[in-house]
Amino acid sequence: MKKVCIVGYGAIGPVHARALENVERAKLYAICDIDAAKRALCKEKYDVLEYDDFDTMLQDKDITTVHICTPHYLHFEMIKKALAADKDVVVEKPVTMTKEEFEALQELEGVERVCVVLQNRLNPCIQKFKEIVVSGELGAVKASKGILTWHRDEKYYASGTWRGKWDTEGGGVLINQAVHTLDLFCYLIGEVKSVKANMCNYSLEGVIEVEDTFTAYLEFANGVKGVFFATNAYAKNSAPFFEVIFEKGTVRYMDKKLWINEELIEEDIAPDTGKSYWGNSHMTLLKNYYDMNKYFSVADAKVTMETLFSMYESAL
Ligand SMILES: NC(=O)c1ccc[n+]([C@@H]2O[C@H](COP(=O)([O-])OP(=O)(O)OC[C@H]3O[C@@H](n4cnc5c(N)ncnc54)[C@H](O)[C@@H]3O)[C@@H](O)[C@H]2O)c1
């Protein structure tokens, strides 16, 4: 039985805790957060050890696995220290905040022990989408587009001092909210050869340093062209939209349903944890990881992370 410590019990930490309730081969054993109120929230619900300091927690030999659910700027250092302390690691997206960190991470001893939380790949519709691409049943991919229109206001950005800043969040809508939409391009279409991108701050000038809106034109190694639009300036959180045009038909992921042309072929109705617009598959991801030893590694996240950093370089 793996003994898990969740590090960071803010918005996503509790989602990991609930997902772990359904995992057979792991149990929540400890919570680590610098905020006593957050630790108390966890302890109200679970019988766990409590740590207020990451380095002290790492000395606990009983802890086998550390779930990094902290702000982006902490991910790399925490992964590095956890691996050095002989722990397995589950890390929330984005794996690292910067390109340099991602390059260094790939060289770390034990990097294969890192499981990356890209839970939306496991949504039933996306699994089906992947099957369609891989099977070639609709012929070659010709074009692709991804759209994310969400709402993040002043109150959201005030909910954490790390949010909305280059040094601590590493960007805005792209690195935080739309990283999953970008990941669909990389997971379903493949390696990106070149990008042209733009970003701006339409709705939160003076509130955040980073972009609230990001657009990109992507050219893939296989010749496919893609367009990408993501914004936090919309009035609500709409379900992500992702479309691929094949030689013999069009597949659309829309309102959490998958369509081939006009025919409905799959729906994301899996009961799971978290807010529905985050995607529904943290529980599936953790069950796959602990109970079946199936997970997305740092290598599996490479194309997405490299593309993300290229997009920022192009847009800056
Ligand atoms: N996969 C998803 O769909 C999804 C959804 C939401 C958030 N996330 C990711 O999860 C991570 C956390 O996001 P959040 O929205 O939960 O942030 P948050 O600010 O709500 O929570 C972060 C928590 O980390 C704690 N913390 C900060 N520094 C710490 C330290 N040194 N040691 C221990 N704890 C520390 C804070 O006290 C806070 O409780 C981010 O990487 C974010 O992008 C992923």
Short mmCIF file of N, CA and C in Angstrom, two decimals, residues 126 129 133 140-148 180-192 194 196 215-229 241-247 249-253 258 307 311:
data_model
loop_
_atom_site.label_atom_id
_atom_site.label_comp_id
_atom_site.label_asym_id
_atom_site.label_seq_id
_atom_site.Cartn_x
_atom_site.Cartn_y
_atom_site.Cartn_z
N ILE A 126 -11.99 11.84 -25.12
CA ILE A 126 -10.63 12.03 -25.64
C ILE A 126 -9.97 10.69 -25.93
N PHE A 129 -11.42 9.75 -29.17
CA PHE A 129 -10.82 10.63 -30.18
C PHE A 129 -9.45 10.08 -30.58
N VAL A 133 -8.00 8.73 -34.28
CA VAL A 133 -6.79 9.24 -34.93
C VAL A 133 -5.85 8.07 -35.24
N ALA A 140 -6.22 10.62 -43.24
CA ALA A 140 -5.21 11.48 -42.61
C ALA A 140 -5.86 12.74 -42.02
N VAL A 141 -5.20 13.28 -41.01
CA VAL A 141 -5.64 14.54 -40.40
C VAL A 141 -5.27 15.68 -41.34
N LYS A 142 -6.23 16.58 -41.56
CA LYS A 142 -5.97 17.73 -42.45
C LYS A 142 -5.80 19.03 -41.68
N ALA A 143 -6.60 19.21 -40.62
CA ALA A 143 -6.56 20.50 -39.89
C ALA A 143 -7.15 20.31 -38.49
N SER A 144 -6.86 21.29 -37.64
CA SER A 144 -7.34 21.12 -36.27
C SER A 144 -7.51 22.48 -35.60
N LYS A 145 -8.50 22.56 -34.72
CA LYS A 145 -8.63 23.81 -33.94
C LYS A 145 -9.08 23.51 -32.52
N GLY A 146 -8.60 24.36 -31.61
CA GLY A 146 -8.96 24.22 -30.19
C GLY A 146 -9.35 25.57 -29.64
N ILE A 147 -10.45 25.59 -28.88
CA ILE A 147 -10.95 26.87 -28.35
C ILE A 147 -11.31 26.69 -26.89
N LEU A 148 -10.85 27.63 -26.07
CA LEU A 148 -11.22 27.62 -24.65
C LEU A 148 -11.67 29.02 -24.26
N HIS A 180 -4.48 22.33 -20.90
CA HIS A 180 -5.17 21.08 -21.26
C HIS A 180 -5.63 21.11 -22.73
N THR A 181 -6.09 22.27 -23.18
CA THR A 181 -6.55 22.39 -24.58
C THR A 181 -5.34 22.23 -25.51
N LEU A 182 -4.25 22.89 -25.15
CA LEU A 182 -3.03 22.72 -25.94
C LEU A 182 -2.60 21.26 -25.93
N ASP A 183 -2.73 20.62 -24.78
CA ASP A 183 -2.33 19.22 -24.67
C ASP A 183 -3.11 18.33 -25.63
N LEU A 184 -4.37 18.70 -25.92
CA LEU A 184 -5.15 17.89 -26.87
C LEU A 184 -4.50 17.91 -28.25
N PHE A 185 -4.01 19.08 -28.66
CA PHE A 185 -3.32 19.15 -29.95
C PHE A 185 -2.14 18.17 -29.96
N CYS A 186 -1.34 18.24 -28.90
CA CYS A 186 -0.10 17.47 -28.88
C CYS A 186 -0.38 15.99 -28.71
N TYR A 187 -1.39 15.67 -27.89
CA TYR A 187 -1.74 14.27 -27.64
C TYR A 187 -2.38 13.63 -28.87
N LEU A 188 -3.21 14.41 -29.57
CA LEU A 188 -3.97 13.83 -30.69
C LEU A 188 -3.29 14.02 -32.04
N ILE A 189 -2.61 15.13 -32.24
CA ILE A 189 -2.04 15.40 -33.57
C ILE A 189 -0.54 15.11 -33.61
N GLY A 190 0.17 15.41 -32.52
CA GLY A 190 1.58 15.06 -32.47
C GLY A 190 2.51 16.24 -32.30
N GLU A 191 3.73 16.04 -32.77
CA GLU A 191 4.79 17.01 -32.53
C GLU A 191 4.55 18.31 -33.29
N VAL A 192 4.82 19.42 -32.65
CA VAL A 192 4.63 20.72 -33.28
C VAL A 192 5.97 21.19 -33.84
N SER A 194 6.40 24.33 -35.68
CA SER A 194 6.59 25.77 -35.48
C SER A 194 5.30 26.42 -35.00
N LYS A 196 3.30 30.39 -34.31
CA LYS A 196 3.25 31.85 -34.32
C LYS A 196 2.15 32.21 -33.34
N THR A 215 -3.62 33.56 -28.60
CA THR A 215 -3.96 32.95 -29.89
C THR A 215 -2.69 32.36 -30.52
N ALA A 216 -2.85 31.29 -31.26
CA ALA A 216 -1.67 30.70 -31.91
C ALA A 216 -2.04 29.99 -33.20
N TYR A 217 -1.05 29.94 -34.09
CA TYR A 217 -1.12 29.17 -35.33
C TYR A 217 -0.02 28.13 -35.22
N LEU A 218 -0.39 26.86 -35.32
CA LEU A 218 0.57 25.78 -35.09
C LEU A 218 0.78 24.98 -36.36
N GLU A 219 2.05 24.71 -36.67
CA GLU A 219 2.34 23.80 -37.78
C GLU A 219 2.96 22.54 -37.20
N PHE A 220 2.34 21.42 -37.48
CA PHE A 220 2.79 20.15 -36.91
C PHE A 220 3.80 19.48 -37.83
N ALA A 221 4.61 18.59 -37.24
CA ALA A 221 5.64 17.89 -38.01
C ALA A 221 5.03 17.09 -39.16
N ASN A 222 3.78 16.61 -38.97
CA ASN A 222 3.12 15.82 -40.03
C ASN A 222 2.42 16.70 -41.07
N GLY A 223 2.65 18.02 -40.99
CA GLY A 223 2.11 18.92 -42.01
C GLY A 223 0.76 19.53 -41.66
N VAL A 224 0.13 19.02 -40.61
CA VAL A 224 -1.19 19.55 -40.21
C VAL A 224 -1.02 20.98 -39.68
N LYS A 225 -2.03 21.81 -39.97
CA LYS A 225 -2.03 23.18 -39.43
C LYS A 225 -3.14 23.28 -38.39
N GLY A 226 -2.86 24.00 -37.32
CA GLY A 226 -3.87 24.13 -36.27
C GLY A 226 -4.02 25.57 -35.82
N VAL A 227 -5.22 25.91 -35.39
CA VAL A 227 -5.41 27.23 -34.78
C VAL A 227 -5.93 27.05 -33.36
N PHE A 228 -5.50 27.99 -32.50
CA PHE A 228 -5.76 27.86 -31.07
C PHE A 228 -6.20 29.22 -30.53
N PHE A 229 -7.26 29.20 -29.76
CA PHE A 229 -7.71 30.44 -29.12
C PHE A 229 -8.11 30.13 -27.68
N PHE A 241 -13.66 23.29 -26.72
CA PHE A 241 -14.04 22.83 -28.06
C PHE A 241 -12.77 22.40 -28.79
N PHE A 242 -12.84 21.21 -29.38
CA PHE A 242 -11.67 20.74 -30.14
C PHE A 242 -12.15 20.01 -31.38
N GLU A 243 -11.60 20.38 -32.52
CA GLU A 243 -12.06 19.80 -33.79
C GLU A 243 -10.87 19.32 -34.62
N VAL A 244 -11.06 18.17 -35.24
CA VAL A 244 -10.06 17.70 -36.20
C VAL A 244 -10.78 17.37 -37.51
N ILE A 245 -10.27 17.95 -38.59
CA ILE A 245 -10.81 17.62 -39.92
C ILE A 245 -9.91 16.55 -40.53
N PHE A 246 -10.51 15.42 -40.82
CA PHE A 246 -9.82 14.30 -41.47
C PHE A 246 -10.19 14.29 -42.95
N GLU A 247 -9.50 13.47 -43.72
CA GLU A 247 -9.84 13.33 -45.15
C GLU A 247 -11.29 12.92 -45.35
N GLY A 249 -13.94 12.96 -42.95
CA GLY A 249 -14.95 13.37 -41.97
C GLY A 249 -14.36 14.32 -40.93
N THR A 250 -15.25 14.87 -40.11
CA THR A 250 -14.81 15.82 -39.09
C THR A 250 -15.22 15.29 -37.72
N VAL A 251 -14.28 15.34 -36.78
CA VAL A 251 -14.58 14.93 -35.41
C VAL A 251 -14.54 16.15 -34.52
N ARG A 252 -15.61 16.31 -33.71
CA ARG A 252 -15.70 17.46 -32.82
C ARG A 252 -15.91 17.02 -31.39
N TYR A 253 -15.16 17.63 -30.48
CA TYR A 253 -15.36 17.45 -29.03
C TYR A 253 -16.01 18.75 -28.57
N LEU A 258 -18.60 13.78 -28.04
CA LEU A 258 -17.78 13.59 -29.23
C LEU A 258 -18.67 13.23 -30.42
N THR A 307 5.99 22.89 -26.61
CA THR A 307 5.15 23.76 -27.44
C THR A 307 4.68 24.96 -26.64
N MET A 311 5.34 28.79 -27.57
CA MET A 311 4.23 29.73 -27.80
C MET A 311 4.48 31.03 -27.05
#
